[in-house]
Coordinates of C-alpha atoms and ligand atoms in Angstrom, one line a residue:
X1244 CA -12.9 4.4 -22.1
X1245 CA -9.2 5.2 -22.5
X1246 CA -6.6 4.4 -20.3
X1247 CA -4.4 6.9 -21.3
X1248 CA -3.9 8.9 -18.6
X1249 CA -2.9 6.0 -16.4
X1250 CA 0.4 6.2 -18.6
X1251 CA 0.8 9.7 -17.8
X1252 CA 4.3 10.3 -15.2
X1253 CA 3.8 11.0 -11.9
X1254 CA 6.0 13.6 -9.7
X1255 CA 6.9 12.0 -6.2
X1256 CA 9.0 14.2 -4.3
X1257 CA 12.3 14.0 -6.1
X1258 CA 11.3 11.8 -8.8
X1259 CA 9.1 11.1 -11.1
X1260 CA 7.1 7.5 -11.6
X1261 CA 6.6 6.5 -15.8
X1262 CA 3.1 6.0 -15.2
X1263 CA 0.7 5.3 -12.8
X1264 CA 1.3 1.6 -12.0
X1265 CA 3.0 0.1 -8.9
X1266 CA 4.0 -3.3 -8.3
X1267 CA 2.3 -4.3 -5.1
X1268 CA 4.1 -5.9 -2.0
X1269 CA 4.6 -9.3 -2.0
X1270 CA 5.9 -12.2 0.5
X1271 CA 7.5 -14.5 -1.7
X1272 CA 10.0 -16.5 0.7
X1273 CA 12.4 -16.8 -1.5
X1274 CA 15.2 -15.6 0.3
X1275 CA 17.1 -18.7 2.5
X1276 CA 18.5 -17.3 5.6
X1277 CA 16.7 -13.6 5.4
X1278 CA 19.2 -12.7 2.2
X1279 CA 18.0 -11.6 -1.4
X1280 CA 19.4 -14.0 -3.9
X1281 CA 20.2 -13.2 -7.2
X1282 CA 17.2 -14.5 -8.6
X1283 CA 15.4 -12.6 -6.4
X1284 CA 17.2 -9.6 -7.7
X1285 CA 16.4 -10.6 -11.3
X1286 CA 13.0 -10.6 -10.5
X1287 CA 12.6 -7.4 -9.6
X1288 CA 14.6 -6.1 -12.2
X1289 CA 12.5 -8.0 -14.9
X1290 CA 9.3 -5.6 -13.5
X1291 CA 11.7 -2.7 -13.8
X1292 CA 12.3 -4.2 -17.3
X1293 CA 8.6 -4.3 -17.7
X1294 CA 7.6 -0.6 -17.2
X1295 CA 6.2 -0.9 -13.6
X1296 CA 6.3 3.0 -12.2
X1297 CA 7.3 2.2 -8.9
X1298 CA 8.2 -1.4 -7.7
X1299 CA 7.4 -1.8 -3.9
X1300 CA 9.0 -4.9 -2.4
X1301 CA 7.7 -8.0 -1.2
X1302 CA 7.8 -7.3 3.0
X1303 CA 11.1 -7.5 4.9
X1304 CA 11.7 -7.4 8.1
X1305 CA 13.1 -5.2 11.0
X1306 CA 15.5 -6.0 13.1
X1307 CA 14.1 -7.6 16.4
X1308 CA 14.2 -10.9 17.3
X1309 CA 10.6 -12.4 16.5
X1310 CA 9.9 -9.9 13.6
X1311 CA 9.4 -12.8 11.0
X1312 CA 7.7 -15.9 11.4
X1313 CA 9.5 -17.4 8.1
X1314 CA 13.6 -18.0 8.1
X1315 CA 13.1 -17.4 4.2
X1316 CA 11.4 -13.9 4.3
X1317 CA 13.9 -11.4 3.5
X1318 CA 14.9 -9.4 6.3
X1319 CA 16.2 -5.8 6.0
X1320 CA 19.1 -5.5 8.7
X1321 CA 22.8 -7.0 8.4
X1322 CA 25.5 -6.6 6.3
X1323 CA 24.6 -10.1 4.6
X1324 CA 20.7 -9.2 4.1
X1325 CA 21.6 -5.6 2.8
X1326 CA 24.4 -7.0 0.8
X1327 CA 21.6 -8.7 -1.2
X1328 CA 19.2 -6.1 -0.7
X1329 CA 21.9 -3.8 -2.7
X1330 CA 21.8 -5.9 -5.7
X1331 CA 18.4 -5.9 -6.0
X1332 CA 18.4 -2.1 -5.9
X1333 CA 21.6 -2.1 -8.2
X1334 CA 19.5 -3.9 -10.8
X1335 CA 16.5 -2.3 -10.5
X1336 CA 18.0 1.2 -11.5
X1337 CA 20.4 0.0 -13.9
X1338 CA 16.9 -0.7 -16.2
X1339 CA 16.0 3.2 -15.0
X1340 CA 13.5 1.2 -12.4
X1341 CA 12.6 2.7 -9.1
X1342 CA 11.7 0.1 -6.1
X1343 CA 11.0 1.0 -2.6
X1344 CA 11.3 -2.0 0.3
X1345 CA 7.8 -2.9 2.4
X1346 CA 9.9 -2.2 5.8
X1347 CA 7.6 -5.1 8.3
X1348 CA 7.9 -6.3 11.6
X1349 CA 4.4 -9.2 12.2
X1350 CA 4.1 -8.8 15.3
X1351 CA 2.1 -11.6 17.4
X1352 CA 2.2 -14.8 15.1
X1353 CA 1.4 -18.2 14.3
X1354 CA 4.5 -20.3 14.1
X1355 CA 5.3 -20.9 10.3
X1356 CA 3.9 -24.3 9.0
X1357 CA 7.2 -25.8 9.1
X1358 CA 7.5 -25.2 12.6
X1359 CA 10.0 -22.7 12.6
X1360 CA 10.1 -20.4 15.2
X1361 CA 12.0 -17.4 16.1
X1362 CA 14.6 -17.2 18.5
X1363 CA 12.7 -15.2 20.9
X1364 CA 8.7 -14.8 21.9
X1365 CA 6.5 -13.3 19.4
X1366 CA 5.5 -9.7 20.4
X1367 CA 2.9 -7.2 20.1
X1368 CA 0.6 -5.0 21.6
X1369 CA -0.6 -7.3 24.2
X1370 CA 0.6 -10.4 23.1
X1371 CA -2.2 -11.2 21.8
X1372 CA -3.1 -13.5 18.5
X1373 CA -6.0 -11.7 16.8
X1374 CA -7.7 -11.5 20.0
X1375 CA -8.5 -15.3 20.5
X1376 CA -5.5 -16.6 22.5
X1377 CA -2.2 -15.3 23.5
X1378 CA 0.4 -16.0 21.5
X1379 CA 3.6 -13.9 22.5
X1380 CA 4.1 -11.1 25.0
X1381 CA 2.7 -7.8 25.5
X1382 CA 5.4 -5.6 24.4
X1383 CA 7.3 -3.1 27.2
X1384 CA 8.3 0.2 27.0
X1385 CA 11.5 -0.6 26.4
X1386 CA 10.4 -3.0 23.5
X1387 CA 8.2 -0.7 21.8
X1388 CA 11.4 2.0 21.7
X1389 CA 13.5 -0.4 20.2
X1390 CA 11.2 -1.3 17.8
X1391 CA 10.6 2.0 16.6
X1392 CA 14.0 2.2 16.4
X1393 CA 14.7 -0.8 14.5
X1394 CA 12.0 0.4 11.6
X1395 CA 13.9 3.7 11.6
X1396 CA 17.5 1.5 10.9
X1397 CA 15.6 -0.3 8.0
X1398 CA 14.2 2.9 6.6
X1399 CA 17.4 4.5 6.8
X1400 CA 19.1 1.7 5.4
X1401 CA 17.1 1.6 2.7
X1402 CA 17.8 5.5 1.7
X1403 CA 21.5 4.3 1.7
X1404 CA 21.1 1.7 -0.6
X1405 CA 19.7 3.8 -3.0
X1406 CA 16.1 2.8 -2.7
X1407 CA 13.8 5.7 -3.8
X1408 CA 11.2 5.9 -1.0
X1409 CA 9.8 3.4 2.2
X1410 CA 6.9 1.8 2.8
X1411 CA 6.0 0.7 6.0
X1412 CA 3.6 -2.2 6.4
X1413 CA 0.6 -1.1 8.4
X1414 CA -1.7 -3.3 7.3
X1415 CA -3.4 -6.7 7.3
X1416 CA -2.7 -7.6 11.0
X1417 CA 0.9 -7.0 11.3
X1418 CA 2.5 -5.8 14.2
X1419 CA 1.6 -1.7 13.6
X1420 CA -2.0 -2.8 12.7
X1421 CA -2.2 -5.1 16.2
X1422 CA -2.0 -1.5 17.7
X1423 CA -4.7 0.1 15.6
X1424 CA -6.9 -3.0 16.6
X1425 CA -9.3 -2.7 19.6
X1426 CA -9.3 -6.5 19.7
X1427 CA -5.6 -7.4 19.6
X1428 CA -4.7 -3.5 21.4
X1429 CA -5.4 -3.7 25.0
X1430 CA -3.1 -1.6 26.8
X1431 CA -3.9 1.3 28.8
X1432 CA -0.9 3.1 28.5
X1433 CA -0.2 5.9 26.0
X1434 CA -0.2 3.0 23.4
X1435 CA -3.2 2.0 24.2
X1436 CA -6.7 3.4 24.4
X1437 CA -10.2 3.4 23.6
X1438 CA -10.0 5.5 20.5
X1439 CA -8.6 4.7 17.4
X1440 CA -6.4 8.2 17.6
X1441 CA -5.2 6.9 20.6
X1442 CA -4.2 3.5 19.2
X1443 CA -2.5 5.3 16.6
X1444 CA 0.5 6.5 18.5
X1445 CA 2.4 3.8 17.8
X1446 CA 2.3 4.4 14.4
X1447 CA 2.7 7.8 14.5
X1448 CA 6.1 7.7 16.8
X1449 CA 7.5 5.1 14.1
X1450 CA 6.5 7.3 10.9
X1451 CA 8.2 10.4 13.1
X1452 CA 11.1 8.5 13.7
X1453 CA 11.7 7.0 9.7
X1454 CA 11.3 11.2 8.8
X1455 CA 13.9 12.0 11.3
X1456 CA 16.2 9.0 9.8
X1457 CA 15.2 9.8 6.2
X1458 CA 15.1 13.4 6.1
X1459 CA 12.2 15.2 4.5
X1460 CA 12.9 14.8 0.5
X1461 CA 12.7 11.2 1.2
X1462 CA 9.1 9.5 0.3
X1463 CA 7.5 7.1 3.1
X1464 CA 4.5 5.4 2.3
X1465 CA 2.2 3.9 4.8
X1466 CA 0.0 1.0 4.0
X1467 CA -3.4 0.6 5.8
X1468 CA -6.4 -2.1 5.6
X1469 CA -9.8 -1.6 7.3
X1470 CA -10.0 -5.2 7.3
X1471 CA -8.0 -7.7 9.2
X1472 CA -7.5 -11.2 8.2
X1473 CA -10.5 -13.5 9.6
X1474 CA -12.2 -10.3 10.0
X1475 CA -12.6 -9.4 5.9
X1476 CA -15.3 -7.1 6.5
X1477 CA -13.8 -4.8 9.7
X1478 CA -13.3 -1.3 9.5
X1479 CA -11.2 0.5 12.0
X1480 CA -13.1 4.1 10.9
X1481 CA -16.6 3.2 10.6
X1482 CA -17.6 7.2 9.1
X1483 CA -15.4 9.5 7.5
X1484 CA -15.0 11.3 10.4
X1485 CA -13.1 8.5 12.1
X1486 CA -11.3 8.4 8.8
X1487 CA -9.9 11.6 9.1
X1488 CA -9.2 11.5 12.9
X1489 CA -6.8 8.2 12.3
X1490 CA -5.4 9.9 9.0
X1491 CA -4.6 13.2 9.9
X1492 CA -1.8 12.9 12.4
X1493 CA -0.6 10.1 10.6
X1494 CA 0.1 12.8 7.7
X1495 CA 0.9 15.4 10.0
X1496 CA 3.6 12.9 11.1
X1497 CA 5.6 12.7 7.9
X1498 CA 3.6 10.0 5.7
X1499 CA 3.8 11.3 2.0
X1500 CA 1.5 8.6 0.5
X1501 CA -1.4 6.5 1.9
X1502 CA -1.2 2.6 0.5
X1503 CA -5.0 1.8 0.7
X1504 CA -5.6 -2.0 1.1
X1505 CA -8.9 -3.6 -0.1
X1506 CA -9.1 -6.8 -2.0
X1507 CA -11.5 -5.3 -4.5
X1508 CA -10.4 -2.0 -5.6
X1509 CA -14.5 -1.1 -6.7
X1510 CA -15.7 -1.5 -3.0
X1511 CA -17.3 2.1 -1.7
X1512 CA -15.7 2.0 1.8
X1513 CA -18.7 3.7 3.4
X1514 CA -22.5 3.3 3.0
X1515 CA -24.0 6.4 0.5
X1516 CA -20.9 6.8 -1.6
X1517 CA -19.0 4.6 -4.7
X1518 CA -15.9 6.1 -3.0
X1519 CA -13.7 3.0 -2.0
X1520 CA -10.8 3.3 0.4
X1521 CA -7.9 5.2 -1.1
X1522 CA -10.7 7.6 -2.8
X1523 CA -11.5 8.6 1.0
X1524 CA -8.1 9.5 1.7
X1525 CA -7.4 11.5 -1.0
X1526 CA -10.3 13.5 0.0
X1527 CA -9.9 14.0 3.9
X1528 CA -5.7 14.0 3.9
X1529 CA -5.3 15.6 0.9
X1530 CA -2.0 13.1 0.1
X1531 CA -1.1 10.9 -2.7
X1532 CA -3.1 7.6 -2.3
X1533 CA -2.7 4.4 -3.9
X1534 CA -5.7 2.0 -4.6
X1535 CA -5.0 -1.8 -5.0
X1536 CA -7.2 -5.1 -4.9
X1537 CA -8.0 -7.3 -7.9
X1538 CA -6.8 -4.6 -10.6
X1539 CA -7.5 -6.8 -14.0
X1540 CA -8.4 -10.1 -12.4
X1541 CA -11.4 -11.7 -11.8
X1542 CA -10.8 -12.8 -8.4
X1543 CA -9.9 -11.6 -5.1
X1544 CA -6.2 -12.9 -3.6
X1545 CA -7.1 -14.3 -0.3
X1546 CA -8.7 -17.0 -2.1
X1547 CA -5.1 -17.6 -4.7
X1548 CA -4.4 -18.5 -0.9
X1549 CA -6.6 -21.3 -1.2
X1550 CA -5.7 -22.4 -4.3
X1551 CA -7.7 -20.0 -7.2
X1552 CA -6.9 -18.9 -10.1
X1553 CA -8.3 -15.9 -11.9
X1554 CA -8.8 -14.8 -15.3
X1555 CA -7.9 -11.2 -16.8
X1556 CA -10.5 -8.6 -16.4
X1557 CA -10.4 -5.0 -18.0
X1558 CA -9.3 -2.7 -16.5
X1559 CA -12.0 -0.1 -17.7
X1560 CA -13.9 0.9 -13.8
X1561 CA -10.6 1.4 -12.7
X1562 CA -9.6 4.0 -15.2
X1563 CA -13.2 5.6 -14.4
X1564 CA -12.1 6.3 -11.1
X1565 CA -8.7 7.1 -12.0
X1566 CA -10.0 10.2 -14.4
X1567 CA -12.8 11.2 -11.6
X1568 CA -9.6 11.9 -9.3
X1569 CA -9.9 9.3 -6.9
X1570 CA -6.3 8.4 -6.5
X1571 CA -3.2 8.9 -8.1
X1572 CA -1.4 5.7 -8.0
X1573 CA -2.5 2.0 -8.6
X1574 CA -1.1 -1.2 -7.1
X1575 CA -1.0 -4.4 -9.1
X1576 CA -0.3 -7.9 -7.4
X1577 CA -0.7 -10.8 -8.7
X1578 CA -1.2 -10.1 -12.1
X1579 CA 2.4 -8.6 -11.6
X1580 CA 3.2 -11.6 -10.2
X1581 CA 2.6 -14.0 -13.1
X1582 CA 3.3 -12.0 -16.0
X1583 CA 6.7 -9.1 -15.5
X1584 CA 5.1 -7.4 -19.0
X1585 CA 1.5 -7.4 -17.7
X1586 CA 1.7 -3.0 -18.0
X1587 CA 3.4 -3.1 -21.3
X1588 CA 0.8 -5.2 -22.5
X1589 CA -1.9 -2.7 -20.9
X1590 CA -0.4 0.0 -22.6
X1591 CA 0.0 -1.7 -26.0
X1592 CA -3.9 -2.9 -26.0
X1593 CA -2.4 -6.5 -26.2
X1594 CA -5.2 -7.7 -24.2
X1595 CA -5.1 -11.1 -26.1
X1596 CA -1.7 -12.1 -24.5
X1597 CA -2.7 -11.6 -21.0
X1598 CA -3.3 -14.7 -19.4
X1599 CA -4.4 -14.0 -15.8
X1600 CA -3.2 -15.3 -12.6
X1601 CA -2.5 -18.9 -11.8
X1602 CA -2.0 -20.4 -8.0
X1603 CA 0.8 -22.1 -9.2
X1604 CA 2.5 -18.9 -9.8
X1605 CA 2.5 -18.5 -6.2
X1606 CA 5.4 -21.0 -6.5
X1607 CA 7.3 -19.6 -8.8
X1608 CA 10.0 -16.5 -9.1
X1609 CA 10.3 -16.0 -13.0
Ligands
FMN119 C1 1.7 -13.9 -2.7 C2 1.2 -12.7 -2.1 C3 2.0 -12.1 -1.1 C4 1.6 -10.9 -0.4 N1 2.4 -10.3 0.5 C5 2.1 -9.1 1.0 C6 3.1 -8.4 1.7 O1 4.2 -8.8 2.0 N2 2.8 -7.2 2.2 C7 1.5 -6.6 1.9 O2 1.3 -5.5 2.3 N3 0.6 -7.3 1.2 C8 0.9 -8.5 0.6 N4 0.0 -9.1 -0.2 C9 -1.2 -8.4 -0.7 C10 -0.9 -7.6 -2.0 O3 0.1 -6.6 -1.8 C11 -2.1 -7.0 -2.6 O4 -2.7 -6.1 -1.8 C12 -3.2 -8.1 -2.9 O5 -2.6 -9.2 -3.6 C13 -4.3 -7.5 -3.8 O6 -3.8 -7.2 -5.0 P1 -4.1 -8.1 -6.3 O7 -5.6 -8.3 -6.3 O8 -3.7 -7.2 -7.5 O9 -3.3 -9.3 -6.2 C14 0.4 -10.3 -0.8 C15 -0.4 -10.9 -1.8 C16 0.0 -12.0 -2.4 C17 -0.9 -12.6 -3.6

């Protein structure tokens, strides 16, 4: 099986990726007081060094109040934050990288371990915390506006800077996803709904308002999960047809590429087909997709959580899918974490010198 093709450039929008591979987001809380250090900066730029195609950053947050649950999560508003965020970009394209941030507000949270806790309450949908309890407040309309508004700050922010495209963090549980969510989602407004469409207009009013602030050469990604943290095997669209229903106004709003999350990439996302995830969306939007989830590992990353370590894999079923047409773009996380030359090293056959993913690593910023 060659893997040739996955080295092939990739046109998006305006400009044009070295290959196939993306560096997937990832919280790293290495940023005292919301603001990139240079060592963060570094970091980035070593992946840049390393051939990633497009670099997407660990998630940083929007400006309101109770966005972040972590003081050391980066945050993507303020001169001092931005100031920070600039050398990152600065360094990223001085090795001819190209980065785009993971724009992120959490919504309804449990306080960080530390006990930190934002200066306000934490806020979502309904305020509540995955449906069990309630752990902030339901959001107003007033809320909700400024929200939107904050992403669409952040996103234009990020154009400014001289990042190359957006991604917004739809996913895993976070404030956009507690919309999606039937269980965390139980408003009866025009945010609210039975319907997964109808629960979607939240999203869709902050992806039409990043296009109006980013104008339409700029990329903006969106990143989705069917799944939901304590709840690994949900899926918001249970057929394709639901699939399409929540996906096409999200493209019709402006969203250029879908960020598909699953923790193993070779999962078929409906019953009857090998298709996984960002394979569906390909087919029913017709946009760019990216796949992600345990991409030359042996083992899944909610369990490096709790402490595991996995070993390299090859990266042969992924290619499969890659020639069959399934998705044009593929995320890598923790292997990208641990080693800055892990796609080099794909490239060059130096399968020898790849040494997997350690929890330990989850430590570390080299
Ligand atoms: C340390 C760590 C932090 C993560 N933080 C984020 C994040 O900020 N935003 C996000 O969308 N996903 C986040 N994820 C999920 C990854 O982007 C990715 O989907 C997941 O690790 C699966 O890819 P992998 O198997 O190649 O690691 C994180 C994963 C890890 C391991």
């Amino acid at each position: 099986m060659s893997i040739d093709t996955l080295f092939q450039p990739f046109r998006l929008k305006s400009f044009t990726l070295k290959n196939r591979f993306v560096m997937a987001p990832m919280t790293r809380s290495f940023s005292p007081g919301g603001i990139p250090t240079p060592e963060v900066a570094a970091y980035y730029q070593r992946r840049a060094q390393g051939e990633v195609g497009l670099i997407l950053s660990e998630g940083t947050v929007i400006d309101r109040v109770a966005s972040s649950n972590d003081p050391n999560i980066p945050r993507f508003h303020g001169e001092a934050a931005l100031q920070g965020w600039k050398q990152v970009i600065d360094g990223v394209r001085e090795v001819g990288g190209l980065m785009a941030p993971q724009i992120w507000h959490m919504g309804v949270m449990h306080p960080h371990e530390s006990g930190w806790l934002p200066a306000g309450p934490f806020e979502g949908p309904s305020g509540l915390l995955r449906g069990e309890s309630q752990g902030g407040r339901a959001m107003s309309d007033t809320d909700i506006e400024a929200t939107i508004a904050a992403f669409a700050e952040s996103a234009a922010a990020a154009k400014k800077l001289g990042f190359h495209a957006v991604e917004l963090h739809g996913a895993h549980g976070y404030l956009i996803d507690q919309f999606f969510w039937e269980v965390t989602n139980r408003r009866t407004d025009r945010y609210g709904g039975k319907t997964l469409p109808e629960r979607s207009r939240f999203a869709i009013d902050v992806v039409q308002a990043v296009r109006r602030a980013v104008g339409p050469d700029f990329p903006i990604l969106l990143r989705l999960s069917q799944w939901k943290p304590m709840a690994f095997d949900f899926k918001l669209a249970k057929t394709p047809q639901d699939m399409e229903a929540w996906l096409t106004p999200l493209a019709d709003a402006g969203v250029d590429v879908f960020h598909c999350s699953q923790r193993r990439f070779w999962e078929g996302e409906f019953a009857g087909s090998d298709l996984n995830f960002a394979g569906w969306a390909k087919k029913l939007t017709g946009r760019i997709t990216i796949t992600v989830g345990s991409v030359g590992l042996s083992g899944e990353f909610v369990k490096a959580f709790r402490g595991e370590s996995s070993a390299p894999e090859p990266i042969d079923e992924l290619a499969r899918r890659f020639d069959r047409g399934d998705f044009d773009l593929v995320a890598v996380g923790r292997a990208l974490l641990s080693d800055p030359h892990w796609v080099q090293k794909i490239k060059d056959g130096r399968t020898t010198e790849l040494s997997g993913f350690q929890s330990s690593d989850l430590r570390k910023l080299h």
